[in-house]
C-alpha atoms as a PDB file:
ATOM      1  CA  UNK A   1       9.233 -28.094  17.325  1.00  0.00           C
ATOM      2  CA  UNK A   2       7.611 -24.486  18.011  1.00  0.00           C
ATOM      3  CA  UNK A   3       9.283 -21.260  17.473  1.00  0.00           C
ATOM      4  CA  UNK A   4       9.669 -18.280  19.381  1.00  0.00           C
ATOM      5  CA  UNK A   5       7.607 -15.401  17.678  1.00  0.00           C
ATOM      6  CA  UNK A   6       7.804 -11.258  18.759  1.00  0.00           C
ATOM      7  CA  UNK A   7       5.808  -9.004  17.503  1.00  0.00           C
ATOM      8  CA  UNK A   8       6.997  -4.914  18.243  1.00  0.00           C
ATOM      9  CA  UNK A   9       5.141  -2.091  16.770  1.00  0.00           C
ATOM     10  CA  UNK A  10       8.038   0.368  15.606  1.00  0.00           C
ATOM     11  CA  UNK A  11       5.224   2.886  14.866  1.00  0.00           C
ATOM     12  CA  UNK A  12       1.037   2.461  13.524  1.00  0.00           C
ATOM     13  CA  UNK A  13      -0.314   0.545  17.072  1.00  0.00           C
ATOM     14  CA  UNK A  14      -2.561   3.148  18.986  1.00  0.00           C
ATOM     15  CA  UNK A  15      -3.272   5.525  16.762  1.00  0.00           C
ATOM     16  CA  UNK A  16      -2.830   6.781  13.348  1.00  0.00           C
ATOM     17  CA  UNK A  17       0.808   6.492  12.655  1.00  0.00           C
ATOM     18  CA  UNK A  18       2.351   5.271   9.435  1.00  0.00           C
ATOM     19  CA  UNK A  19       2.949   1.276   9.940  1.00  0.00           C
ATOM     20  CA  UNK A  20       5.973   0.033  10.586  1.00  0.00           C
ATOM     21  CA  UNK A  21       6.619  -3.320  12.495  1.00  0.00           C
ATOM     22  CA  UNK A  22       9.239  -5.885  13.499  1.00  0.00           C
ATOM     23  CA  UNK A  23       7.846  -9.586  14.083  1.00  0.00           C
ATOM     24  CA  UNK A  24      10.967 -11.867  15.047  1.00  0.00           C
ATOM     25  CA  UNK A  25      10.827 -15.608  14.307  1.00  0.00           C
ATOM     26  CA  UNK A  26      13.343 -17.361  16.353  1.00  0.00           C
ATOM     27  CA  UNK A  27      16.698 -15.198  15.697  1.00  0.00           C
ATOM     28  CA  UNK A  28      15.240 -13.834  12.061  1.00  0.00           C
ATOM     29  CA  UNK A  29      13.609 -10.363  11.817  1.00  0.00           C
ATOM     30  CA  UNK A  30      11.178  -9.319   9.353  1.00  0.00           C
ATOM     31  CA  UNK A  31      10.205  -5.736   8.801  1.00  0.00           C
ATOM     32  CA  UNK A  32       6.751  -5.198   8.148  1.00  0.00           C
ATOM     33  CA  UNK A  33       5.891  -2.016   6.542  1.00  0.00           C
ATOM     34  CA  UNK A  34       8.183   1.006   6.702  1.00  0.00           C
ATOM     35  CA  UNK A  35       6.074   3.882   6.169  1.00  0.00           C
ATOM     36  CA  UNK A  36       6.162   7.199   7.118  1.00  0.00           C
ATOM     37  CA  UNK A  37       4.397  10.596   6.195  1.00  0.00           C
ATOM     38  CA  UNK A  38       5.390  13.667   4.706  1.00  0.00           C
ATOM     39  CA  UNK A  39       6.512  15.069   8.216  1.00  0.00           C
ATOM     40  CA  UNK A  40       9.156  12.628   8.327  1.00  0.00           C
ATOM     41  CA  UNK A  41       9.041  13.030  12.380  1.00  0.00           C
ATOM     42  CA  UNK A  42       7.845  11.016  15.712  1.00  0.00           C
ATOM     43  CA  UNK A  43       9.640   8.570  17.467  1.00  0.00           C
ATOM     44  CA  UNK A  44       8.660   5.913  14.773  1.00  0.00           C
ATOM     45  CA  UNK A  45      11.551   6.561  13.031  1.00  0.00           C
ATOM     46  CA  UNK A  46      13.899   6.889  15.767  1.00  0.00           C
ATOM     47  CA  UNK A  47      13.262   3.888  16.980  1.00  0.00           C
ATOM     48  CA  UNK A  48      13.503   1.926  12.712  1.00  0.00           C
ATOM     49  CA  UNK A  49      17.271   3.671  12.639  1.00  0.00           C
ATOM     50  CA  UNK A  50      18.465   1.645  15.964  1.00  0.00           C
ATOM     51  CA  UNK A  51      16.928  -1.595  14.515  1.00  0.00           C
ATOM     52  CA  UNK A  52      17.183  -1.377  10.493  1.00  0.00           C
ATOM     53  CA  UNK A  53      20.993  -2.673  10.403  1.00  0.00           C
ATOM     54  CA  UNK A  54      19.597  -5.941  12.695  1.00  0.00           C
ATOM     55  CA  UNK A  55      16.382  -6.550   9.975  1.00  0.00           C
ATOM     56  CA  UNK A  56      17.059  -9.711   7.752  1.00  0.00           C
ATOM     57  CA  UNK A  57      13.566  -9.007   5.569  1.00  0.00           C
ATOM     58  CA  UNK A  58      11.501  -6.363   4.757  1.00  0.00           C
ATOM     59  CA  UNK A  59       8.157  -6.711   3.417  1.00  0.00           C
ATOM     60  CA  UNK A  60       5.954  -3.841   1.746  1.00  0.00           C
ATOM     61  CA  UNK A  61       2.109  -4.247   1.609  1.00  0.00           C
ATOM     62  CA  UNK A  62       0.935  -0.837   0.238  1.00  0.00           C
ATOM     63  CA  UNK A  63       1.849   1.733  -2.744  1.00  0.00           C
ATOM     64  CA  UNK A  64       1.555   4.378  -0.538  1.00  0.00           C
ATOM     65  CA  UNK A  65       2.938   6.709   2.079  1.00  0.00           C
ATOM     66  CA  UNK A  66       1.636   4.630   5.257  1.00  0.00           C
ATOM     67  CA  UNK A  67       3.639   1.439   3.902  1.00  0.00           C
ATOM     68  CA  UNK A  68       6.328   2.560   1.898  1.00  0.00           C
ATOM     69  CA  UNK A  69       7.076   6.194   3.364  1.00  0.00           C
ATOM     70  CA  UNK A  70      10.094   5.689   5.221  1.00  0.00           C
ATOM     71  CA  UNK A  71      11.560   2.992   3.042  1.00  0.00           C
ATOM     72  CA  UNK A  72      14.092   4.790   0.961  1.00  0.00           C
ATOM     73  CA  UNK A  73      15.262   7.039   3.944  1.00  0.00           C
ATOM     74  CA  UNK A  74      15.832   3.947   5.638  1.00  0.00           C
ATOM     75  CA  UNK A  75      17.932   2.100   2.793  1.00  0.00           C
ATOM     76  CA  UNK A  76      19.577   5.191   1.897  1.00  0.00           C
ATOM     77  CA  UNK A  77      20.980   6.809   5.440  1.00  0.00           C
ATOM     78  CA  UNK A  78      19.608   3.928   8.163  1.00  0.00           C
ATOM     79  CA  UNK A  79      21.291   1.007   7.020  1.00  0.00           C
ATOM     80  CA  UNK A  80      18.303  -0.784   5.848  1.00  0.00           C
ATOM     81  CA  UNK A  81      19.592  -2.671   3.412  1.00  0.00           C
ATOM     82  CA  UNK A  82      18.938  -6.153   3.545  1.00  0.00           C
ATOM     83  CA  UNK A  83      16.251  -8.119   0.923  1.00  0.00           C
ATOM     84  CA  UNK A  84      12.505  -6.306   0.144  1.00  0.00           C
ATOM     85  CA  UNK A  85       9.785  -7.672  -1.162  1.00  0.00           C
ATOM     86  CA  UNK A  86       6.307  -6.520  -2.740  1.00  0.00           C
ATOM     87  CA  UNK A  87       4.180  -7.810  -5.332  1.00  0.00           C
ATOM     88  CA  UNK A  88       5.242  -6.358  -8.620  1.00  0.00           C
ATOM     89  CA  UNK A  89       2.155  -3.936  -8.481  1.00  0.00           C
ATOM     90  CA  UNK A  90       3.383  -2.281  -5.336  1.00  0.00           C
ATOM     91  CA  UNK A  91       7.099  -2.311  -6.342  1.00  0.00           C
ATOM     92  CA  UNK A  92       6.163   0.092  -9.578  1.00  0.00           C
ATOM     93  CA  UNK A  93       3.595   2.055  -7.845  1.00  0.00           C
ATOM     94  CA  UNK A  94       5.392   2.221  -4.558  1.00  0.00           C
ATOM     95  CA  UNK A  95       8.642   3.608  -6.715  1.00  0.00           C
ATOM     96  CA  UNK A  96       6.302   6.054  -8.169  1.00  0.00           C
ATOM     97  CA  UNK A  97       4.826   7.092  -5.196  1.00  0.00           C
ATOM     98  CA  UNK A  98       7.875   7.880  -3.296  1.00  0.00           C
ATOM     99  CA  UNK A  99       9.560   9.924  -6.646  1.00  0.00           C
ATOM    100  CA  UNK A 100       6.236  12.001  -6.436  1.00  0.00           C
ATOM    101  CA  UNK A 101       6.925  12.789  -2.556  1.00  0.00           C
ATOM    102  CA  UNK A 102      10.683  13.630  -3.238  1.00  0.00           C
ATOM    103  CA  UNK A 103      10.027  15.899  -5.936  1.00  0.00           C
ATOM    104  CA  UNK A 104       7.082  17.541  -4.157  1.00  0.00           C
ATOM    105  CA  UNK A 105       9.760  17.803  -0.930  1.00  0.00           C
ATOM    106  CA  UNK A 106      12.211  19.324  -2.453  1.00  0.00           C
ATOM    107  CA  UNK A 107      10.189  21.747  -4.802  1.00  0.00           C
ATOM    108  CA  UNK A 108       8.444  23.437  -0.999  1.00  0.00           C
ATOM    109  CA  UNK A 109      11.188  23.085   0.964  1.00  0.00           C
ATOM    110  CA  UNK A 110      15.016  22.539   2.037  1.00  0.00           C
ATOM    111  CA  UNK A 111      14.743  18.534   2.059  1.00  0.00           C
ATOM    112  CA  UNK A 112      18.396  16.298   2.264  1.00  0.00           C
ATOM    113  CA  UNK A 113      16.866  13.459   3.684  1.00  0.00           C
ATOM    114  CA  UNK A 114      16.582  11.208   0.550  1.00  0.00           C
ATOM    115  CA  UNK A 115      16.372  12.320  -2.625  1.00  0.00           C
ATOM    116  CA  UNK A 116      15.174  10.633  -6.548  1.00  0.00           C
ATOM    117  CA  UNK A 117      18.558   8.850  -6.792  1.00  0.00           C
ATOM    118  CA  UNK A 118      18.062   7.252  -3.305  1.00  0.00           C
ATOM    119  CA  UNK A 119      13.998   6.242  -4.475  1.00  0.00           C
ATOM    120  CA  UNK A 120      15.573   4.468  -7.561  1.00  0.00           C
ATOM    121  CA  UNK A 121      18.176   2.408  -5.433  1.00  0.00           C
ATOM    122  CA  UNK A 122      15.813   1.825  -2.816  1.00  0.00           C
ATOM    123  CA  UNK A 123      13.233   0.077  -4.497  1.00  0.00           C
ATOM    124  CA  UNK A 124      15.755  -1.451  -6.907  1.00  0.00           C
ATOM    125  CA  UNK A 125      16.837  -3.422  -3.890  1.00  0.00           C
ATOM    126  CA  UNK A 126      13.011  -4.778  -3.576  1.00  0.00           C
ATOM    127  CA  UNK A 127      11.903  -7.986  -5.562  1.00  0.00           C
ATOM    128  CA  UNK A 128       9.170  -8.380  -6.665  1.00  0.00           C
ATOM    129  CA  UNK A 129       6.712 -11.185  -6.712  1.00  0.00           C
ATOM    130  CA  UNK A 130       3.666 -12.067  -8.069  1.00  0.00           C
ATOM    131  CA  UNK A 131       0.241 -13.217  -5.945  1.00  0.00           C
ATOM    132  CA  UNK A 132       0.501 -16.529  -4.412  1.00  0.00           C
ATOM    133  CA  UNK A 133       4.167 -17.195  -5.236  1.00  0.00           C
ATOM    134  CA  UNK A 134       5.897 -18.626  -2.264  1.00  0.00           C
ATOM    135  CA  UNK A 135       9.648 -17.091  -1.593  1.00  0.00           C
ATOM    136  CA  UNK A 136      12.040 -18.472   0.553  1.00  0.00           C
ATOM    137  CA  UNK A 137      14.185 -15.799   2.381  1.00  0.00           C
ATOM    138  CA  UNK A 138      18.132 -16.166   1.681  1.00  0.00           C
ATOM    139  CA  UNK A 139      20.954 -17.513   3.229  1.00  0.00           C
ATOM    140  CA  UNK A 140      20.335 -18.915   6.957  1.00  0.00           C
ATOM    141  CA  UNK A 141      16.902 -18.081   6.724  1.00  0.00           C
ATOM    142  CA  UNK A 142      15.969 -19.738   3.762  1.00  0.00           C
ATOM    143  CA  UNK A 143      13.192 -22.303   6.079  1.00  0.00           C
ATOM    144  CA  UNK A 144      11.393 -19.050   6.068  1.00  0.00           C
ATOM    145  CA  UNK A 145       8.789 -18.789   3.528  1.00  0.00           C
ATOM    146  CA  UNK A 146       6.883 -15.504   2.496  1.00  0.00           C
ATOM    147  CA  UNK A 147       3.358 -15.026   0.367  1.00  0.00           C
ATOM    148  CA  UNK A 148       2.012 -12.424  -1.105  1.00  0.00           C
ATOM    149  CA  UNK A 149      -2.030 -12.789  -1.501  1.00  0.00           C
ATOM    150  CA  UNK A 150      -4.613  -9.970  -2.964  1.00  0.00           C
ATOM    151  CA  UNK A 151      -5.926  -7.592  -0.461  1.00  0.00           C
ATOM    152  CA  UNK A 152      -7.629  -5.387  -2.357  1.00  0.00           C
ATOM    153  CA  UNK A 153      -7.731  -1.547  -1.193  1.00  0.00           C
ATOM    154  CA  UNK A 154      -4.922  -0.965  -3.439  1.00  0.00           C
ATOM    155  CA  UNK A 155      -3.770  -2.159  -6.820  1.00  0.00           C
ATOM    156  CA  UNK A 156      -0.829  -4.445  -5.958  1.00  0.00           C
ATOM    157  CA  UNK A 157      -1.822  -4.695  -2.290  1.00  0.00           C
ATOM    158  CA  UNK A 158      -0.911  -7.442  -0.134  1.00  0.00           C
ATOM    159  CA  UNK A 159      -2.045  -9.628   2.969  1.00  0.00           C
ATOM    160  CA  UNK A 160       1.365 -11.854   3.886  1.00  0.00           C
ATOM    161  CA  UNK A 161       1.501 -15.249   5.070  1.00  0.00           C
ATOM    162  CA  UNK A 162       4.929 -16.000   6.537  1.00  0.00           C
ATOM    163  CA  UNK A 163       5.727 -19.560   7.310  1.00  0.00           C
ATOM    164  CA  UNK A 164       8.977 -21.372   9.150  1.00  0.00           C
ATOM    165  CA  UNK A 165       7.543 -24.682   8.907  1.00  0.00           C
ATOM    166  CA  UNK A 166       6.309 -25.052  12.359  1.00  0.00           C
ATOM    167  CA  UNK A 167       4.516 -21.658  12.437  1.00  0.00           C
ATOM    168  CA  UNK A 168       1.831 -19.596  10.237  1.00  0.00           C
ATOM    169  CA  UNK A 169       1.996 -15.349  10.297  1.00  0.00           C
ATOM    170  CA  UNK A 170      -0.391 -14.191   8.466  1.00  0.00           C
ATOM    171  CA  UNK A 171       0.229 -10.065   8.575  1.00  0.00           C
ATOM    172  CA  UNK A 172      -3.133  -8.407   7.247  1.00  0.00           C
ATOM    173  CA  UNK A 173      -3.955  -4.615   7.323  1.00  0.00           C
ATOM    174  CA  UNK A 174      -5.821  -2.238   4.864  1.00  0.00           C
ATOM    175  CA  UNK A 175      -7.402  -5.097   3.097  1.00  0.00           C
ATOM    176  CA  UNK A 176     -10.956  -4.625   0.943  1.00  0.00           C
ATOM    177  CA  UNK A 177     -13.618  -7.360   1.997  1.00  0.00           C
ATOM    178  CA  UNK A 178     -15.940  -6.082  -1.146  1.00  0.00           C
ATOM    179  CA  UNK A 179     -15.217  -5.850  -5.201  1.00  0.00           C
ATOM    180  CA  UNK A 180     -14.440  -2.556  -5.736  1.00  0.00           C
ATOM    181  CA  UNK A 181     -14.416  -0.454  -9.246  1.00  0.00           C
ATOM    182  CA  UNK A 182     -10.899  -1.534 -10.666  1.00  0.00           C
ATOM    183  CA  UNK A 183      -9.968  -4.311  -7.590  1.00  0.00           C
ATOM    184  CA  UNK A 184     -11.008  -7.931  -6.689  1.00  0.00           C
ATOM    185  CA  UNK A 185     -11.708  -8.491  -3.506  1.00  0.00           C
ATOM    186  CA  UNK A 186      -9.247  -9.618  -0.568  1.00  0.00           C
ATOM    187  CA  UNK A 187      -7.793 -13.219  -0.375  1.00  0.00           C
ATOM    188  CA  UNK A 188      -9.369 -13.991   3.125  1.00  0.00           C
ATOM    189  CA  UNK A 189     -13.067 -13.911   0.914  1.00  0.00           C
ATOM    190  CA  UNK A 190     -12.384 -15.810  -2.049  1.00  0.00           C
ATOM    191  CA  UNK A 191     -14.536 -19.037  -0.682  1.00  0.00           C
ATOM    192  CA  UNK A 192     -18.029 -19.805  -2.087  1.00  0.00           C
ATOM    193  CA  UNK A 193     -20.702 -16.995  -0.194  1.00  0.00           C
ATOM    194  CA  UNK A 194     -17.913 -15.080   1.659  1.00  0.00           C
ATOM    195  CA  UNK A 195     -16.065 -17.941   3.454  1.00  0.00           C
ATOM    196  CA  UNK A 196     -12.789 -17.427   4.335  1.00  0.00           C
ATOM    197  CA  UNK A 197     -10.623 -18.881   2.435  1.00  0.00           C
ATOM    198  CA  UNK A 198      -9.289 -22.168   3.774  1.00  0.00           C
ATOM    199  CA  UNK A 199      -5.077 -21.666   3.632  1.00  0.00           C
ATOM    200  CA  UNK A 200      -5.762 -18.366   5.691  1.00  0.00           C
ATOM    201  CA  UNK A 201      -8.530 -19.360   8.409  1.00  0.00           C
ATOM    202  CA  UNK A 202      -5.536 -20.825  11.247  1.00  0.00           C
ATOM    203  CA  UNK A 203      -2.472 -19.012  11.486  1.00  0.00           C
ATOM    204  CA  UNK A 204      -0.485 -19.025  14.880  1.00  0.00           C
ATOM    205  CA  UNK A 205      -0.303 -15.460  15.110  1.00  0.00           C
ATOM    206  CA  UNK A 206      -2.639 -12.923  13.319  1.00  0.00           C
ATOM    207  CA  UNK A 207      -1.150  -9.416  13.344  1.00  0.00           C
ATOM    208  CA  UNK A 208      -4.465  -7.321  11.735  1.00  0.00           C
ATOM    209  CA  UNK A 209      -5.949  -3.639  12.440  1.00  0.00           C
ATOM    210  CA  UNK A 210      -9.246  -2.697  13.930  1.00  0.00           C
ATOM    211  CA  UNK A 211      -8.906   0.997  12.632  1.00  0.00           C
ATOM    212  CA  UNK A 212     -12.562   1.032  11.291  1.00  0.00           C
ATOM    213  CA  UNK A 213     -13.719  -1.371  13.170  1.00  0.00           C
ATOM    214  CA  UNK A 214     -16.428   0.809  14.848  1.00  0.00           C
ATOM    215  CA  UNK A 215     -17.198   2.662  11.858  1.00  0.00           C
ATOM    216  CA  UNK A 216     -20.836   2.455  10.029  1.00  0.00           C
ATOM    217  CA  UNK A 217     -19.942   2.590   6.239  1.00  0.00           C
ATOM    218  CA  UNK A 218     -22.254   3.530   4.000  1.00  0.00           C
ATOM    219  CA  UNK A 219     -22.232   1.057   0.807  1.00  0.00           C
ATOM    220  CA  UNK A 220     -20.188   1.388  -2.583  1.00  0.00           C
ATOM    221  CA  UNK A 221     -22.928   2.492  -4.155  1.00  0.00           C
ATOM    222  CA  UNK A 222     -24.087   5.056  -2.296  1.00  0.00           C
ATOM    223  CA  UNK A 223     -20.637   6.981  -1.258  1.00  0.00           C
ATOM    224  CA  UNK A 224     -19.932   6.810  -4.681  1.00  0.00           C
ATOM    225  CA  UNK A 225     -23.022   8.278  -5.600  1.00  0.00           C
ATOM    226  CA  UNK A 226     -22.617  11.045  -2.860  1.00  0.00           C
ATOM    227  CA  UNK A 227     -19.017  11.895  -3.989  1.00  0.00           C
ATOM    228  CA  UNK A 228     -20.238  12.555  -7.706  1.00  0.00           C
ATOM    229  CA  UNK A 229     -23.352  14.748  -6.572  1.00  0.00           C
ATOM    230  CA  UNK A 230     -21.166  16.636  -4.819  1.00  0.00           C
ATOM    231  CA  UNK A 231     -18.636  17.053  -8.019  1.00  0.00           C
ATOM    232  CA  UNK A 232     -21.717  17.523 -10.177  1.00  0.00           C
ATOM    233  CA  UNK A 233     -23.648  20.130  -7.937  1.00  0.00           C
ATOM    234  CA  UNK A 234     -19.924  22.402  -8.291  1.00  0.00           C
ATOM    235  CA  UNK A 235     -19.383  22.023 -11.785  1.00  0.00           C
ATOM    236  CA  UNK A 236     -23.188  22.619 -12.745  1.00  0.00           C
ATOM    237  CA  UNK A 237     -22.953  25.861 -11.045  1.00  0.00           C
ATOM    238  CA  UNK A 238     -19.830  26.412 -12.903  1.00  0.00           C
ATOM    239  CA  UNK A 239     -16.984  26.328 -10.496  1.00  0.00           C
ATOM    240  CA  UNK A 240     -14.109  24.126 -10.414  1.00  0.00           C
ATOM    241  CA  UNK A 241     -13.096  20.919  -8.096  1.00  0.00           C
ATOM    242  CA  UNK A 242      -9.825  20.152  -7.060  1.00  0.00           C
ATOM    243  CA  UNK A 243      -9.648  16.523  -5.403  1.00  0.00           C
ATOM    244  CA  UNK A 244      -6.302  15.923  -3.475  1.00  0.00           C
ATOM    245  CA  UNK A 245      -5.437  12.243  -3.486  1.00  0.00           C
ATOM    246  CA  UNK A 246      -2.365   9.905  -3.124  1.00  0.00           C
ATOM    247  CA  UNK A 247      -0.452   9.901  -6.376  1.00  0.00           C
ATOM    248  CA  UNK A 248      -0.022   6.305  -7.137  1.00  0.00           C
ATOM    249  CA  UNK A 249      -2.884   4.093  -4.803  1.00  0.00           C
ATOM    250  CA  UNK A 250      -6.476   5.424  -4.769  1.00  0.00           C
ATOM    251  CA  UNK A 251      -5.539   7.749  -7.247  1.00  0.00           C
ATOM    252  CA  UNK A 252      -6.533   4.821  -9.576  1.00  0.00           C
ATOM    253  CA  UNK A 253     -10.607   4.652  -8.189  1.00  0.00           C
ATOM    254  CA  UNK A 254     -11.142   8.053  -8.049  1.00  0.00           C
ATOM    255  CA  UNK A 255     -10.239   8.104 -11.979  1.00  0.00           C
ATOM    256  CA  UNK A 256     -11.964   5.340 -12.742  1.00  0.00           C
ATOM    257  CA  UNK A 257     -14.910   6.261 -11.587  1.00  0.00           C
ATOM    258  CA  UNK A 258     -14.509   9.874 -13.202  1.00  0.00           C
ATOM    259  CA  UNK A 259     -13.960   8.888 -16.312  1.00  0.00           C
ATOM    260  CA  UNK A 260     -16.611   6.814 -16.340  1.00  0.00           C
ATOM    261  CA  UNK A 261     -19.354   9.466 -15.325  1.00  0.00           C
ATOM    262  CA  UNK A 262     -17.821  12.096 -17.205  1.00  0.00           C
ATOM    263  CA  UNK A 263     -18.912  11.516 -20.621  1.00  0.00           C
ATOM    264  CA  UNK A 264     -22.444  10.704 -19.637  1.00  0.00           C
ATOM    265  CA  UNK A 265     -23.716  14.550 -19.933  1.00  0.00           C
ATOM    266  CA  UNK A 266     -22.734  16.628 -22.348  1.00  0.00           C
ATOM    267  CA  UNK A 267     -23.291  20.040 -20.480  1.00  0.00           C
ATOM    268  CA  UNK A 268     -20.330  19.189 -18.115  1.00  0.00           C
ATOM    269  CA  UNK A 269     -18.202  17.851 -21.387  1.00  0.00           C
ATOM    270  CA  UNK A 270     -18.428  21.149 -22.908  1.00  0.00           C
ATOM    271  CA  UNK A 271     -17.512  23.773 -20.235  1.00  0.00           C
ATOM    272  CA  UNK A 272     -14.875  21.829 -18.372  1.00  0.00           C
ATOM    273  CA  UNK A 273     -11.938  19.748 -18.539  1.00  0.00           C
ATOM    274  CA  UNK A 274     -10.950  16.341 -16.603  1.00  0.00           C
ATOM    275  CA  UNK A 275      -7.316  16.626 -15.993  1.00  0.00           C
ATOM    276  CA  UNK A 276      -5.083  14.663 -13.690  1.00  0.00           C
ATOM    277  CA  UNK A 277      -2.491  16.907 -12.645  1.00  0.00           C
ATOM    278  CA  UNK A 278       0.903  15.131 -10.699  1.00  0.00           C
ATOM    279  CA  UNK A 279       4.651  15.765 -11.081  1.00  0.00           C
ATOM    280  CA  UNK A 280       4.311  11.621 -12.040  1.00  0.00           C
ATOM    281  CA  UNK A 281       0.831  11.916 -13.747  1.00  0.00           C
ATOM    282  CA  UNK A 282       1.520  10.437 -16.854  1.00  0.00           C
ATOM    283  CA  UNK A 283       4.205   7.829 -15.626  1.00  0.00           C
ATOM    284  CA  UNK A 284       1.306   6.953 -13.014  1.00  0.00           C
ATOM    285  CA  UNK A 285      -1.163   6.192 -16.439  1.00  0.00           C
ATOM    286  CA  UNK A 286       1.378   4.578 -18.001  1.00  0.00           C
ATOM    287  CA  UNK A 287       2.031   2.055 -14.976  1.00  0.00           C
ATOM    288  CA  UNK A 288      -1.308   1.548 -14.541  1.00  0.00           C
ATOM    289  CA  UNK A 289      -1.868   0.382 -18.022  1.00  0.00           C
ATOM    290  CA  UNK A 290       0.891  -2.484 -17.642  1.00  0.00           C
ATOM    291  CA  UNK A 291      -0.481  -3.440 -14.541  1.00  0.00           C
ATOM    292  CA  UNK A 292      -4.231  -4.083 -15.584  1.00  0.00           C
ATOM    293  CA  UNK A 293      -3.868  -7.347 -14.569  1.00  0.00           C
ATOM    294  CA  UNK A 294      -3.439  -6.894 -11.168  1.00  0.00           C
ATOM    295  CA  UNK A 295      -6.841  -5.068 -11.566  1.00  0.00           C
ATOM    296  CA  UNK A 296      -9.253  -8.081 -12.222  1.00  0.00           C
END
């Protein structure tokens, strides 16, 4: 017997919003996303506070502000309370993430809309799972069946299958097609040459992004390269480089890969410092470190 599936972009679908959906499977709704940035404005959010008391499930894909931004505003003064998940990646660095933004709020400006206290009990509220570890939701909805798979791009981040037993979801945005530095690749590539892999190749409904679709990237390799000739070419002439970046996400590449070119000449060793400077700095190295296997 088929089911009736609805898909409604809450905010993310036409431009470059924060992502924040609702897909309803018969008479269950699952939240996809619930991000938000530092603005904390738009009619995004307007329209998650008439429809977060409703949401039986909410599922968080990202360690960042695009995926996790609105989450503990949402728990705390919208209502959203009902069952999270996230792999156990994003659950620690999404926690960390959103304790860096509350801080940073409050230290620049008059900000009541959630504050450390409300990050904590937010993402204590989410469980978290571990790749390819199939969860039933709770109560009525327990013939609904959620899975988190790799999707590279960030450390913990997730492509989700969601299955009723008549119908396949699979929910897949910001994934990685490529190996990077510190991440595997995403689950839709983990067949022999590139092929996709087999569970993932048929859902009923697809719910992706074509945000780059258009876009002619240059390889690893070579933006990598570019990015560290341009750090080189300011430090040679002795000046300093400031590189603002997410505090819990890509934070993790971009120190990767400076740590690994900084030693390699000594001139640069000897007349400046590498320093990663974050109100959650060395929590953020500390989380990393327990979650290196999430990084192979």
């Amino acid at each position: 017997m088929s089911s009736t599936l609805q898909f409604t972009a809450i905010s993310g679908a036409h431009n470059e919003d924060a992502v924040c959906y609702l897909l309803e499977i018969d008479d269950a709704r699952i939240l996809l996303d619930c991000g938000s940035y530092e603005d904390y404005s738009g009619e995004g959010l307007a329209r998650l506070q008439r429809i977060a008391r409703q949401v039986d499930a909410v599922l968080l894909s990202h360690p960042d502000m695009a995926h996790v931004g609105a989450y503990p505003l949402a728990y705390a003064k919208y209502g959203l309370t009902c069952p999270a998940y996230a792999t156990q990646a994003t659950h620690m660095m999404g926690a960390l993430c959103m304790q860096d933004a509350s801080k940073t709020l409050a230290a620049r400006e008059e900000f009541t809309l959630f504050n450390e206290k409300d990050v904590e009990a937010a993402f204590d509220n989410v469980t978290p799972l571990q790749y390819s570890q199939p969860k039933a939701l709770p109560g009525r909805h327990s013939h609904i069946v959620v899975t988190a798979h790799a999707a590279g791009h960030t450390i913990g981040g997730t492509i989700w299958t969601i299955n009723n037993g008549a119908e396949d979801v699979l929910y897949a945005l910001d994934y990685n097609h490529t190996k990077e530095e510190h991440l595997r690749r995403c689950s839709l590539m983990e067949g022999a040459e590139g092929m996709l892999s087999r569970r993932l190749t048929k859902p009923t409904l697809l719910i992706t992004d074509a945000l780059n679709a258009t876009y002619n990237l240059a390889t690893r390799k070579k933006r990598v390269e570019c990015f560290l000739d341009s750090v080189g070419a300011v430090v040679k002439r002795g000046g300093n480089v400031l590189i603002p970046v997410d505090s819990a996400a890509r934070v993790l590449e971009i120190a990767y890969v400076l740590n690994e070119w900084w030693p390699r000449e000594r001139s640069r060793r000897d007349t400046h410092a590498l320093c990663l400077l974050g109100g959650s700095a060395r929590k953020m190295r500390s989380f990393a470190q327990s979650l290196v296997g999430w990084m192979a």
